[in-house]
Structure formats: C-alpha cells, structure tokens
XYZ file of C-alpha atoms in Angstrom:
736
model
C -24.728 45.386 20.445
C -26.641 46.329 17.085
C -28.666 49.071 19.097
C -25.428 50.577 20.482
C -23.438 50.608 17.497
C -26.667 52.788 15.766
C -27.139 54.594 18.413
C -23.603 55.577 18.161
C -24.081 56.246 14.301
C -26.421 58.476 15.177
C -25.414 60.883 17.974
C -21.534 60.634 15.150
C -24.957 61.989 12.563
C -26.138 64.519 14.662
C -23.871 66.077 16.355
C -21.493 65.920 12.892
C -21.148 69.056 12.383
C -18.571 69.592 14.634
C -16.306 67.261 12.967
C -15.781 70.086 10.052
C -14.558 72.926 12.470
C -12.579 70.284 14.288
C -10.943 68.872 12.089
C -9.664 71.525 9.209
C -8.526 73.373 12.584
C -6.301 70.924 13.831
C -4.827 70.022 9.605
C -4.202 74.014 9.737
C -2.763 73.737 13.128
C -0.518 70.597 11.559
C 0.569 72.201 8.557
C 1.372 75.304 10.987
C 3.652 73.426 12.936
C 5.357 71.743 9.789
C 6.458 75.354 8.835
C 7.728 76.915 11.266
C 9.373 74.138 13.028
C 13.190 73.396 11.468
C 14.131 69.848 11.519
C 16.085 67.387 13.889
C 18.805 65.479 12.766
C 19.720 61.781 14.967
C 23.000 60.030 15.113
C 23.462 57.414 17.367
C 26.763 55.341 18.947
C 26.913 52.156 20.872
C 28.825 51.297 24.044
C 29.210 47.488 25.583
C 29.150 47.430 29.239
C 31.595 44.886 30.590
C 32.447 43.038 27.642
C 35.580 40.741 28.858
C 37.940 40.948 32.459
C 40.670 43.758 31.453
C 42.116 44.504 34.806
C 45.759 42.301 35.296
C 44.534 42.332 39.185
C 41.100 40.512 41.225
C 40.555 43.202 42.234
C 40.589 45.348 39.088
C 38.406 42.200 37.291
C 36.204 43.072 39.952
C 35.819 46.966 39.627
C 34.818 46.417 35.869
C 33.072 43.798 36.154
C 28.573 44.610 36.537
C 27.377 41.472 39.085
C 24.494 39.309 37.842
C 21.180 41.255 38.290
C 19.695 39.082 41.509
C 16.490 40.027 42.806
C 16.393 43.072 45.260
C 19.388 44.739 43.375
C 20.090 47.762 40.471
C 19.982 46.543 37.331
C 23.917 47.601 36.661
C 23.519 47.871 33.001
C 20.405 50.220 33.895
C 22.659 51.805 36.264
C 25.293 52.786 33.451
C 22.057 53.651 31.195
C 21.768 56.488 33.589
C 25.530 57.890 34.071
C 25.165 58.572 30.667
C 22.260 60.900 30.981
C 24.261 62.884 34.091
C 25.459 66.163 34.223
C 29.311 65.051 34.564
C 29.577 62.871 31.609
C 26.889 65.864 29.776
C 29.606 68.679 31.023
C 32.928 66.425 29.917
C 31.877 65.607 26.438
C 30.161 69.218 25.846
C 33.526 70.268 27.290
C 35.531 68.896 24.012
C 33.596 71.791 22.468
C 35.543 74.522 23.782
C 35.725 77.210 20.797
C 32.151 75.216 19.965
C 28.668 76.611 18.212
C 26.586 79.138 18.284
C 24.037 76.564 18.435
C 25.676 74.456 21.435
C 23.384 73.355 24.130
C 23.655 73.636 27.576
C 23.903 70.342 30.028
C 19.739 70.606 30.506
C 19.258 70.607 26.559
C 21.677 68.484 26.623
C 19.891 66.353 28.478
C 17.105 66.516 27.514
C 18.403 65.131 23.859
C 20.051 61.679 24.873
C 18.107 59.657 24.821
C 20.198 55.363 26.195
C 18.480 52.439 25.219
C 19.684 48.505 26.498
C 19.515 46.763 23.206
C 17.369 43.350 23.932
C 19.004 40.375 25.612
C 22.755 42.502 25.080
C 24.942 44.892 27.599
C 24.861 47.106 24.774
C 23.760 51.016 24.890
C 23.032 53.039 22.693
C 23.395 56.303 22.562
C 20.975 58.595 20.636
C 21.498 62.785 20.417
C 19.075 64.945 18.462
C 20.221 68.081 17.298
C 19.333 69.990 13.912
C 22.889 70.535 13.415
C 23.678 67.165 11.355
C 27.096 67.480 11.896
C 27.212 68.364 15.796
C 24.882 66.004 16.431
C 27.463 63.054 15.518
C 30.146 64.998 16.910
C 27.682 65.225 20.611
C 27.609 61.393 20.164
C 31.199 60.517 19.694
C 31.752 62.678 22.387
C 29.173 61.560 25.067
C 30.573 58.475 24.390
C 33.967 59.678 24.913
C 33.691 60.830 28.160
C 31.175 58.097 29.970
C 34.938 55.876 29.015
C 36.596 58.506 30.273
C 33.744 59.121 33.013
C 34.154 55.074 34.579
C 38.416 54.622 33.831
C 38.281 58.296 36.346
C 35.074 56.197 38.559
C 37.152 52.901 38.646
C 40.532 54.429 39.673
C 38.869 56.457 41.671
C 37.195 53.775 43.780
C 41.074 51.699 44.043
C 42.400 54.814 45.163
C 39.892 54.412 47.959
C 40.327 50.807 48.310
C 44.156 51.143 49.173
C 43.916 54.268 50.989
C 41.366 52.243 53.043
C 43.478 49.211 53.191
C 47.131 51.469 54.393
C 45.491 52.414 57.779
C 43.862 48.994 58.207
C 46.513 46.278 57.652
C 49.183 47.953 60.708
C 45.544 47.813 62.578
C 45.469 44.041 61.739
C 48.344 43.245 62.942
C 47.968 44.090 65.852
C 45.086 41.826 66.085
C 46.616 39.103 65.353
C 49.331 39.494 67.116
C 47.386 39.990 70.339
C 45.318 37.072 69.167
C 48.385 35.261 69.394
C 49.796 35.739 72.483
C 46.195 35.276 73.896
C 46.581 31.325 72.912
C 50.190 31.070 73.799
C 48.751 32.465 77.314
C 46.305 30.097 77.703
C 48.589 26.938 76.312
C 50.959 28.017 78.992
C 48.240 27.750 82.004
C 46.278 25.015 80.581
C 49.215 23.412 79.180
C 47.954 22.274 76.326
C 50.465 22.655 72.671
C 48.839 20.239 70.895
C 45.538 19.116 72.029
C 45.037 16.400 69.313
C 48.025 14.490 69.993
C 48.097 15.002 73.631
C 43.972 13.652 73.630
C 46.272 10.908 71.729
C 49.034 9.958 73.813
C 46.642 10.344 76.737
C 44.216 6.964 75.369
C 46.888 5.602 74.242
C 49.141 5.843 77.954
C 45.563 4.888 79.178
C 44.587 1.479 76.910
C 48.882 0.445 78.189
C 48.588 1.203 81.668
C 45.128 -0.613 81.359
C 46.945 -3.372 79.799
C 49.604 -3.899 82.327
C 47.282 -3.300 85.093
C 45.664 -6.490 83.620
C 49.311 -8.145 83.851
C 49.902 -6.816 87.664
C 46.931 -8.016 88.663
C 46.971 -11.426 87.598
C 50.660 -12.378 88.668
C 49.763 -10.501 92.082
C 46.855 -13.125 91.593
C 49.198 -15.860 91.520
C 51.973 -14.374 93.981
C 49.462 -14.583 97.022
C 48.057 -18.167 95.726
C 52.207 -19.095 96.566
C 52.344 -17.053 99.098
C 49.433 -19.349 101.707
C 51.112 -21.732 99.645
C 54.813 -21.513 100.824
C 53.378 -20.289 104.325
C 51.537 -23.206 104.880
C 54.067 -25.030 104.346
C 56.847 -23.597 106.383
C 53.790 -22.635 109.059
C 55.649 -19.734 109.350
C 52.810 -17.189 110.697
C 54.367 -13.780 108.570
C 57.350 -13.478 106.477
C 59.374 -11.759 109.134
C 59.119 -14.798 111.546
C 60.386 -17.000 108.118
C 63.223 -14.504 107.876
C 64.364 -14.760 111.263
C 64.370 -18.306 111.657
C 66.610 -18.562 107.928
C 69.041 -15.637 109.899
C 68.896 -17.779 112.690
C 69.429 -20.649 110.977
C 73.037 -19.391 109.151
C 74.554 -17.778 112.200
C 78.153 -19.455 112.092
C 78.847 -19.380 116.098
C 74.579 -20.870 116.356
C 76.199 -23.647 114.055
C 78.988 -24.215 116.654
C 77.029 -24.695 119.583
C 74.922 -27.433 117.673
C 77.591 -28.754 116.397
C 79.000 -29.205 119.986
C 75.683 -29.789 121.176
C 75.341 -32.490 119.125
C 78.459 -34.766 119.409
C 79.072 -33.851 123.522
C 75.102 -35.874 123.071
C 76.633 -38.618 121.300
C 78.781 -38.869 124.147
C 76.490 -38.112 126.628
C 74.948 -41.431 125.510
C 77.952 -43.735 124.222
C 79.318 -42.662 127.771
C 75.607 -44.266 128.997
C 76.027 -46.613 127.986
C 79.427 -47.491 129.120
C 79.450 -45.569 132.670
C 75.471 -45.133 133.307
C 73.957 -41.641 133.982
C 74.892 -41.498 137.147
C 78.700 -41.939 136.709
C 80.306 -38.532 137.726
C 81.788 -37.978 134.297
C 78.101 -37.888 132.827
C 77.033 -36.037 134.960
C 79.616 -34.126 134.123
C 79.189 -33.897 129.926
C 75.592 -33.859 131.303
C 76.128 -30.361 133.064
C 78.238 -28.964 129.834
C 75.613 -30.174 127.689
C 73.840 -27.952 129.844
C 75.612 -25.108 129.790
C 75.988 -25.503 125.786
C 72.265 -25.287 125.554
C 71.845 -21.789 127.126
C 74.669 -20.438 125.512
C 72.974 -21.584 122.587
C 69.086 -20.525 124.128
C 70.814 -17.172 124.664
C 72.314 -16.230 121.267
C 69.344 -17.774 119.785
C 67.428 -14.887 121.884
C 69.536 -12.679 121.081
C 69.713 -12.682 117.598
C 66.469 -13.366 117.225
C 62.690 -10.053 116.703
C 59.627 -12.864 116.915
C 58.328 -14.254 120.675
C 58.919 -18.220 119.463
C 62.610 -17.764 117.913
C 63.324 -20.922 115.788
C 66.692 -21.759 114.318
C 66.327 -23.477 110.524
C 69.479 -24.799 108.905
C 68.491 -26.754 107.130
C 69.105 -25.613 103.175
C 65.677 -27.393 101.894
C 63.404 -24.817 105.571
C 65.904 -22.316 104.649
C 65.430 -22.395 100.747
C 61.171 -22.383 101.436
C 62.065 -19.687 103.841
C 63.957 -17.926 100.785
C 60.925 -18.878 98.263
C 58.377 -17.290 101.394
C 60.326 -14.498 101.728
C 61.057 -13.855 97.738
C 57.298 -14.342 96.741
C 56.019 -11.430 99.869
C 58.549 -9.877 98.425
C 57.184 -9.725 94.696
C 53.478 -9.647 96.335
C 54.124 -6.320 98.028
C 56.020 -5.389 94.601
C 53.204 -5.852 92.355
C 50.543 -4.682 94.547
C 52.376 -1.451 94.743
C 52.593 -1.475 91.664
C 49.194 -1.590 90.688
C 48.582 1.496 93.126
C 50.820 2.849 91.173
C 48.547 2.702 87.535
C 45.347 3.250 89.614
C 46.722 6.505 90.341
C 47.550 7.053 87.313
C 44.336 5.754 85.574
C 42.373 7.787 87.363
C 44.680 11.437 87.102
C 44.237 10.202 82.827
C 40.902 10.123 83.499
C 40.590 13.710 84.966
C 42.564 15.049 82.045
C 40.042 13.475 79.358
C 37.330 14.729 80.572
C 39.146 18.246 81.760
C 40.518 18.284 77.992
C 36.568 19.338 75.429
C 36.236 21.948 78.605
C 40.141 23.372 78.031
C 39.377 22.844 74.637
C 36.194 25.278 73.491
C 38.396 28.866 74.936
C 40.951 27.428 73.453
C 39.393 26.791 70.066
C 37.989 30.408 70.156
C 40.966 32.341 70.502
C 43.138 29.502 67.364
C 40.021 30.753 65.806
C 40.217 34.159 66.515
C 44.070 34.107 65.727
C 43.557 32.290 62.251
C 40.310 34.969 61.359
C 42.735 37.154 62.155
C 45.682 35.865 59.708
C 43.524 35.131 57.036
C 41.768 38.622 57.242
C 45.185 39.818 57.211
C 46.352 38.055 54.049
C 43.687 39.003 52.272
C 44.582 42.939 52.967
C 47.745 42.533 52.016
C 46.334 40.651 48.637
C 44.100 43.522 47.586
C 46.552 46.206 48.506
C 48.747 45.080 46.352
C 45.900 44.237 43.651
C 44.415 47.638 44.513
C 48.027 49.280 43.392
C 47.795 47.818 40.265
C 44.507 49.085 39.035
C 45.056 52.281 40.298
C 47.621 52.686 37.663
C 46.225 50.697 35.124
C 43.842 52.251 32.645
C 40.802 50.057 32.879
C 37.215 50.662 32.134
C 34.306 48.162 32.267
C 32.808 49.733 29.044
C 33.745 50.077 25.306
C 32.455 51.964 22.342
C 31.831 49.725 19.336
C 29.773 51.917 17.316
C 30.970 55.475 15.953
C 27.817 57.710 15.063
C 27.851 59.045 11.600
C 26.409 62.387 10.295
C 22.794 62.060 9.548
C 21.936 63.177 5.817
C 18.063 62.570 6.724
C 15.621 64.101 9.802
C 13.716 62.470 11.427
C 11.724 64.974 12.801
C 9.105 66.286 11.895
C 7.053 63.865 9.640
C 4.568 65.304 7.965
C 2.656 62.513 7.067
C 2.971 61.508 10.610
C 2.234 65.008 12.008
C -0.778 65.385 9.810
C -2.502 61.981 10.503
C -2.245 63.021 13.976
C -4.031 66.030 13.136
C -6.191 64.176 11.774
C -7.001 61.002 14.496
C -6.980 64.028 17.223
C -8.999 66.223 16.081
C -11.000 63.284 14.840
C -10.787 61.971 17.958
C -11.549 65.629 19.583
C -15.182 65.767 17.685
C -16.471 62.324 19.077
C -15.323 63.635 22.168
C -17.017 66.775 21.796
C -20.135 65.278 20.430
C -19.522 62.181 23.770
C -19.883 65.252 26.017
C -23.136 67.537 24.798
C -24.643 64.272 23.873
C -24.221 63.847 27.589
C -25.581 67.360 28.069
C -27.976 66.914 26.182
C -31.246 65.410 28.370
C -34.014 65.716 25.328
C -35.309 62.459 23.539
C -33.818 62.156 19.834
C -34.668 58.430 18.381
C -37.394 56.251 19.211
C -35.135 53.927 20.770
C -35.244 56.861 23.784
C -38.202 57.173 24.323
C -39.788 53.478 24.496
C -36.081 53.132 27.016
C -37.471 55.619 28.750
C -41.176 55.997 28.741
C -41.543 52.461 28.716
C -43.962 52.510 25.751
C -43.993 51.807 21.894
C -43.263 54.455 19.220
C -46.006 54.253 16.861
C -45.199 56.760 14.864
C -42.238 59.140 13.388
C -42.671 62.110 12.513
C -40.628 63.784 10.137
C -39.423 67.990 10.964
C -41.392 70.398 8.587
C -40.526 72.979 6.565
C -43.213 75.155 7.156
C -45.204 75.819 9.835
C -49.279 75.318 8.873
C -52.244 76.670 9.989
C -55.242 75.625 9.405
C -55.901 77.392 6.362
C -52.850 76.401 4.945
C -53.356 72.343 4.957
C -53.374 72.180 1.854
C -49.999 73.102 1.372
C -48.187 70.682 4.010
C -50.551 67.827 2.229
C -49.105 68.409 -1.381
C -45.783 66.988 -0.007
C -45.989 63.283 0.389
C -42.616 62.987 2.449
C -44.117 65.149 5.451
C -47.696 63.376 4.954
C -46.408 59.910 4.945
C -45.039 58.845 8.327
C -48.436 60.929 9.693
C -50.107 58.109 7.947
C -48.350 55.763 9.131
C -49.567 57.043 12.029
C -52.827 56.715 11.206
C -53.247 52.886 10.452
C -50.959 52.527 13.357
C -54.211 53.352 15.684
C -56.200 52.190 13.429
C -54.321 48.476 14.483
C -54.600 49.400 17.885
C -58.967 50.259 17.789
C -58.791 46.964 15.629
C -57.118 44.695 17.944
C -59.315 45.866 21.368
C -62.577 45.317 19.036
C -61.346 41.570 18.803
C -60.950 41.842 22.153
C -57.447 42.182 22.690
C -56.466 43.777 26.153
C -53.351 45.708 26.221
C -51.934 46.721 29.175
C -51.405 50.683 30.445
C -48.238 50.365 31.142
C -48.000 49.567 34.822
C -48.313 45.921 34.761
C -52.537 46.564 34.412
C -55.198 45.352 31.828
C -56.918 48.207 30.480
C -59.680 47.789 27.402
C -61.111 51.402 26.920
C -63.883 52.365 25.390
C -64.800 51.497 21.932
C -66.293 54.225 19.537
C -69.174 53.203 17.601
C -68.753 54.568 15.225
C -65.636 56.876 14.318
C -62.178 56.711 16.678
C -61.129 59.395 19.309
C -58.752 60.044 20.016
C -57.173 62.458 22.577
C -53.570 64.541 21.980
C -51.538 65.826 24.208
C -47.983 66.558 25.155
C -45.735 66.624 28.243
C -45.622 70.690 26.986
C -47.319 73.014 25.260
C -43.952 73.815 22.634
C -43.419 69.544 22.251
C -45.823 70.079 19.195
C -48.645 68.257 20.411
C -51.398 70.506 18.612
C -49.408 70.737 15.286
C -49.704 66.550 15.481
C -53.226 67.133 16.389
C -53.896 69.205 13.171
C -51.476 67.878 10.459
C -52.965 63.889 12.011
C -56.506 65.352 11.141
C -55.227 66.766 8.234
C -53.797 62.965 7.162
C -56.877 61.576 8.240
C -59.891 63.931 5.576
C -57.162 63.379 2.633
C -58.151 60.078 3.660
C -61.499 60.134 2.695
C -62.669 60.338 6.632
C -64.601 62.643 7.919
C -62.459 63.731 10.800
C -63.498 66.771 13.820
C -60.885 68.021 15.300
C -61.796 69.146 18.785
C -59.050 72.627 20.114
C -60.056 71.486 24.408
C -56.693 73.511 25.363
C -58.333 75.874 27.216
C -55.281 76.677 29.242
C -53.257 78.672 26.224
C -53.393 81.894 24.908
C -54.804 82.430 21.194
C -51.379 83.089 20.648
C -50.589 78.950 20.231
C -53.408 77.643 18.326
C -52.823 76.749 15.119
C -56.755 77.294 14.850
C -56.620 80.977 15.965
C -57.539 82.039 12.574
C -60.844 80.630 12.245
C -64.286 82.393 13.401
C -65.977 81.631 16.702
C -68.782 80.890 18.227
C -67.012 77.459 18.538
C -66.536 74.707 20.820
C -68.484 76.408 23.175
C -71.492 76.737 21.942
C -71.338 73.298 21.146
C -70.976 72.473 24.824
C -74.417 74.282 25.071
C -75.615 71.716 22.891
C -74.765 69.567 21.902
C -77.091 68.262 19.619
C -76.023 71.367 16.684
C -72.683 70.229 16.386
C -73.138 69.946 12.765
C -73.724 73.186 12.319
C -71.396 74.531 14.627
C -68.506 72.876 13.253
C -66.339 74.549 10.809
C -65.548 73.150 7.009
C -61.679 73.751 6.015
C -59.702 74.025 3.159
C -59.072 70.299 2.672
C -62.081 68.253 2.405
C -63.836 66.473 5.206
C -61.945 68.103 7.597
C -63.361 69.570 10.514
C -62.453 71.955 13.268
C -63.693 73.681 16.375
C -62.050 76.037 17.905
C -63.059 77.876 21.334
C -62.607 81.393 22.333
C -59.911 82.680 24.732
C -59.603 83.199 27.524
C -62.100 80.643 28.653
C -63.357 80.672 32.209
C -63.323 77.650 35.036
C -61.656 75.751 31.752
C -61.192 72.369 34.842
C -65.091 71.998 34.928
C -65.675 72.704 31.666
C -63.748 69.780 31.177
C -65.110 67.623 33.989
C -68.690 69.300 33.076
C -71.130 66.572 31.213
C -71.681 68.547 28.809
C -67.774 67.671 27.106
C -68.880 64.134 27.740
C -71.825 63.906 25.556
C -70.002 66.269 22.919
C -67.325 64.062 22.934
C -69.875 61.087 22.304
C -71.931 63.659 19.841
C -68.407 63.950 17.615
C -67.870 59.681 17.848
C -71.420 59.293 16.647
C -70.872 62.145 13.683
C -67.483 61.661 12.641
C -64.810 58.791 11.690
C -62.465 60.753 12.956
C -61.801 62.599 16.449
C -58.512 63.907 17.188
C -59.045 66.367 20.203
C -55.668 68.833 20.982
C -55.552 69.190 25.029
C -53.613 71.547 27.804
C -49.960 69.594 28.199
C -50.354 66.901 30.949
C -46.734 68.313 32.493
C -49.297 70.230 34.399
C -52.961 69.438 33.424
C -54.542 66.385 33.652
C -57.458 67.444 31.146
C -55.809 65.065 28.769
C -56.435 61.911 31.629
C -59.949 63.435 32.268
C -60.928 63.768 28.364
C -59.172 60.043 26.996
C -61.662 58.355 29.187
C -64.493 59.277 26.685
C -61.835 58.040 24.025
C -60.266 54.924 22.699
C -57.184 56.229 23.736
C -54.254 58.898 24.521
C -51.437 59.353 21.975
C -48.587 61.271 23.691
C -46.368 63.354 21.147
C -43.034 64.037 22.264
C -40.428 66.527 20.058
C -37.671 65.352 19.423
C -34.483 67.162 20.455
C -37.011 69.547 23.048
C -39.332 67.184 24.675
C -36.783 66.762 28.258
C -35.959 63.083 29.438
C -37.497 63.691 33.059
C -41.374 65.654 32.381
C -41.865 62.933 29.438
C -40.905 60.326 31.820
C -43.129 61.847 34.950
C -46.167 62.272 32.207
C -46.592 58.675 30.522
C -46.136 57.944 34.831
C -48.540 59.554 35.774
C -50.543 59.323 33.023
C -50.403 55.663 33.341
C -50.987 56.292 37.464
C -54.622 57.514 36.617
C -55.404 54.311 34.945
C -55.497 56.586 31.101
C -55.273 54.028 28.463
C -51.403 55.409 26.193
C -51.803 53.827 22.486
C -48.514 54.973 22.273
C -46.127 58.560 21.436
C -45.566 60.064 18.773
C -42.292 61.147 17.954
C -42.360 64.812 16.170
C -39.172 66.128 14.608
C -37.368 63.358 13.435
C -34.297 63.433 10.578
C -34.898 60.791 8.069
C -31.411 59.715 8.626
C -33.075 58.919 12.193
C -35.981 57.456 10.678
C -34.413 55.301 8.348
C -32.091 54.212 10.983
C -33.949 53.786 13.949
C -36.165 50.829 14.276
C -38.942 49.877 16.915
C -37.262 47.084 19.633
C -41.559 46.771 21.429
C -43.240 44.146 21.557
C -47.128 45.976 21.144
C -45.588 48.384 18.430
C -44.923 44.872 16.675
C -48.520 43.207 17.101
C -49.680 46.651 16.719
C -48.005 46.825 12.444
C -49.533 43.242 12.221
C -52.829 44.560 12.768
C -52.705 47.361 10.322
C -53.612 45.371 7.533
C -56.352 44.413 8.521
C -57.388 47.489 10.452
C -57.375 49.581 6.886
C -59.949 47.189 5.406
C -61.947 47.051 8.919
C -62.453 50.813 7.711
C -62.438 50.135 4.368
C -65.452 48.086 4.489
C -67.657 50.243 6.417
C -67.285 52.823 4.394
C -68.750 50.731 1.611
C -71.167 50.308 3.956
C -72.437 53.791 5.156
C -72.639 53.978 1.093
C -75.072 51.476 0.590
C -77.383 53.784 3.459
C -77.146 56.426 2.275
C-alpha cells in the first residue's frame, strides 16, 4: 500500500505540470458561466393525496381512494407524481396565462422545469418549478397545483360517467339473465317435484321413521293373531275360515233349527213309544218313517246351505262364538298382512326417493346458485348505478392543495461557490486522469521500483540529471558540483560492496536462480558498463563514474570498447590517438598508450572509428590480455561497451571482469527492451552487479526506496568495502 502511494505521488509530481493549465481553464470556464448564466428561482407548492373520504357514495370513495401498494402493482403516489408532469396538466396550467408574459415557457420547457418530490413516509407531493422570473415561478407552481386538482376531479367524473353508462347497458341484460335463471329453476322443480328440498327430505325421513314404527307394531299384532288363529282352528277343528263360516251360518238357519227341534221331539216320542209299544209297533214305525223323512229334509236343507264337502251345523252358542272368533281372527290377520304389505311398499318408495334426492339436488343447486348470483349481481349493479350517478354529480377529488407557493427572494442557481468548487474538482480530476492516461501510455522506466519489478535486478545507483553534457575535457566542471558527484560516489561504494562480498566467499545470483562466482581481480576493480541502447547514456555514466573514482584518489582507466558506435556518439572523440587499437597490438605498453586527462588519476583509452570486424576484436585473446593488464595496473577499470540489445560485446567482456553494470535512463529506457536485455544477459551467464538508473530527478531520488534484499545486502557492506580500499592504498604506499 505504501509503495502504491509513493508511486502515485511520484506520477502526480512528474505529471504535475498538466494541472496548472487544466485547472486554470476550468476555473475560467466557470467564471464565464457565472457571467453569462441568468439567475434561476425556485418555488414549491404542496399537494396531499387521498387525505380522507370526500364522496357520499361508496363508488365515489373508491374512485378517490388510493389503494395499498401491493407487490407487482404500480405505486399510486408515484403515478400521481407523473400525472402532475403530464402534458394535459401542464397545458391546463399554461392556459391560465392567457395574456401571459413573453418569457412564458412552452409545455415541453415547463416539463423540464417542473420537479415532483414525494415526501418520505407521507402522501404529500411537493411540486417545484424553476424559472428566471420569481413571480412567474410562484404563479406557475400554484397553477400546476390547481390544474392537478381540476384534472383529478375531471378524471373521477369521467370514470363515474363511464361506469354509469356501462351499468345502464348491462342492467337490462342482467335482468333478462335473472328471469331466465328463475324460469329454468321453476321448470326443474316442476319436473322433479322438488319444492323445498330440505323440508321434503325431512318429511320423507320422518315418514320413513313413522312407517318403520308402525310396521313393527303391525308385525307384532300379526304374530299374535296368527297364534290365536292356530289355537282357535285346533279348538274348533275347522280346517279353514270358510268352513267355520258355513257351520255358523248353518247353525243360525231358522228352518234347520225347526227341523232339529221336530227331529228331537220326534226322537223323544219314539223313545216313549218304543218303551210302551215296542219298536215293531206300527205307530212306532210310522214315527220312524216320519223321523227319517224329517232327517232327509234336514240333510237336504243343510246341503243347500253349506258349500263344504262335509257340512256341519254349529247351533250351540259356544261353538258359534268360537267359530266367530276364529273368523274374526282370520279377517284381522289378513288385514294386518295387507297393512304390512302396504307399509313395505311405501318404505321402498321412500328409500328410492331419498336415493334420488341427492341426484336431483345437484342440477337444482346449480340452478339455485345461478339464480342467486344473477339476483345478487343485479342488486349490486343497481346499487353501483346509483352511486355512479351521485359520484358523477359531485365535485370530489383525491388530491388537495395544502401549501401554496410563495414568490422566491433568492436565486437557487447558479451558486458561485459550488460552481467554482466543481470547476476546481473537475480540473483536478481531469489532470489526474490525463496524468494516468499519459502514464499508462508511457512505456519507459522511470523509478527504481519499476526497474526492479520489470528486470528483477537491484538498483544500486540513482544518478541525477546533469545540467550539462560533459566530455573528457570538462570533467572538472562536473566534479565541482557535489549534488552531481555524490550519487556516483554512492554507486562506487555499492560496486565496492559487491566486490567485497565476493571476495569474502559470498555467492550472488545471476537473476535466474543460478549461483555465479565471477572473476575477482587480483588488483583493480574491473567493471563493464552497457545499456540496451546508445541513448540510454551508458557512455556518460561510464565517463562520470570513472571521473568520480579518480577524484577518490583511485588510478582509473576508462576503455572505450563500443566499436559499433559512430565517432559523434563518443565522449572521447576529441582525444588524440593511437589508443585501444595500439594497446591491443601490445598490451604491455598500456601505461604509455593510455592518455591522461585534466582530472588527476583518470586515464582513457579511446579507439579510432570505424573498427574493422568489431566482433572479432572483442572475442580476441588480445582483448582478454589487455583487460588483465589493465586490471593489474589500475585500481579501477571501466569498460564502455556496445549496447546489449543488438550486440553481445558486454556479455563477452564481462567474463574478463568483476561484473557488469547495466545503465538505464529514466524516461528513455523502454520496459520491454530493458527486460529483454537483462534476460538475455542472464541467459548468457553474465554476472550483473546491478542497475544504475540515470537522469533521475531529485524528488524521485528522495521518495524512492529500494526494496530488493540483495541491494540492501550490498549497502550493508559498503563501509567495509571503503575500509578495504583504504587499507589497500596504504599498503601500496608502503611498497612504493
């Protein structure tokens, strides 16, 4: 997070020059806006929606009442707020200004100037109007409120009228439907015989229960009568009631009774005569003949009266009474059996009727429901027709004005403080955005953090932007400015710390995870300097680094080994020759060939331009011998090589040195080229001591911090390296 803030601060400071013109332009535009924009006034009126029931009819109250806002149903308050801004309401409000002022807005313009706000947790709407004329603003707000109420009344009346006209058409149709339903129900009742279903069902159930009770009683009586008949039949020895009836009828015949009396009297006479005269006496025989004649007559009469095969006569009262009881009992038995049969038949009919009633009830229930629904609908429609007539005649509304607009005294826009503040903020935001865009489009490396992130190498030196371009003859001017020299001095300490750590057996990584132990000079420190491109200021860094080392009383040799560059790119072009070419021919004459400069202890070894077969020269044994000789004769040897993007000279020469210093120029070196150069050098086994970032501003050097652990490790050994250099110098003085 801290690193991000530091980077943001660095970017803003680097691109800060953009803020002044942008913010100035924004403030100027704001001032111009304040000068040319007329003041705007604001007035508000308040309307309450559905505050109470105002209609005498239920339909009128329903038309004026705002329903609850159920899910999926439009909010009526929000709907009313949109209706206020509708074209019809605004036109009606503008119509009130028949001879209005010239600046009266159009309907479209008024719609833009009107704002409707729903006050939280209330049914109150605030109608706000903005205009340049304060009096007209207040009048417009009030007229819009009045037009809203008027429009609402008209809408309610129109709805009531539509309902009334609809009901006037539908009520006759509904009466016809009711009549048809009643006729259908009557026909079905007539066909089915159902008048009152519940009462009829109850009557059938009660009748069934009564018949069941009566049947039980008759059945009991029948059983008793059958028993009585059986006993009387056995007592009278009469096979059937008809025979008993015949016996009784015969016994009750007067002629038969007379004949029986005559026969009885004759029998008595015959008995007396037989006793007195004997049975052979003619008189007794005459009596016998007479008796036979009477018996024959009696038998003939009996046969004529009786229908049975064995006619008998029950002339005794007891017999007649028993036979009468037997006959009555049989008659009663037959009557009870007949009653039982009738009851069973009626019970069966009732059961069938009870089973048929539910079946007959279903269509009847449907017909009843249809008739009741038709009657209920007709009643409701007639009631609604009356209510609609009342609602249409009433001037009712579900909105009411509760606050009229007053003439505003102070304008609401433009507000100078707000406009200027917004201009300042927008200018600053635009500056930051433009800086971010430019930073995003910038593909160059600028800070040590960016270098370490892209190249995975420590930045061991941050070198300042020089005020002049110094060549070999003006180095004293460079050394006279401490602010320019101190960063190079710190870079030398970092390089000495690197050599010191290697001399104490420490191994360093080449950047790709492999341990590298480069060649350690037995006397001087040999450093190869390169950069991705020629414009990355490798030659300038090599020259000023050599001058700084010489200033520190170190015998320093600067070798110009960039054979691919033109003479105009070299800072040593004004020096005399022979130089490097002659030294390659005879490395033993290096000390006499190297040219002294105006800076004490600084020697340079330039070369002629152009050089034939530069690659062969770099790869030659003579070059290796020359570097070895220079390392043995000088305290510090700095080799300026060709750019590493196109040439491999630096990788070759670094094998003969203590390591390679990669130079990048802040704001010039490209991300991809620099990363590619570092990667290729690591792949070639080159030991890279670190990166020197040139052309760094003083602000960047103060804010930047190196977070690479290896770099911190090198700084830790810087004091020890300086102490080692001082000890070596004292030892050389003793030898000399």
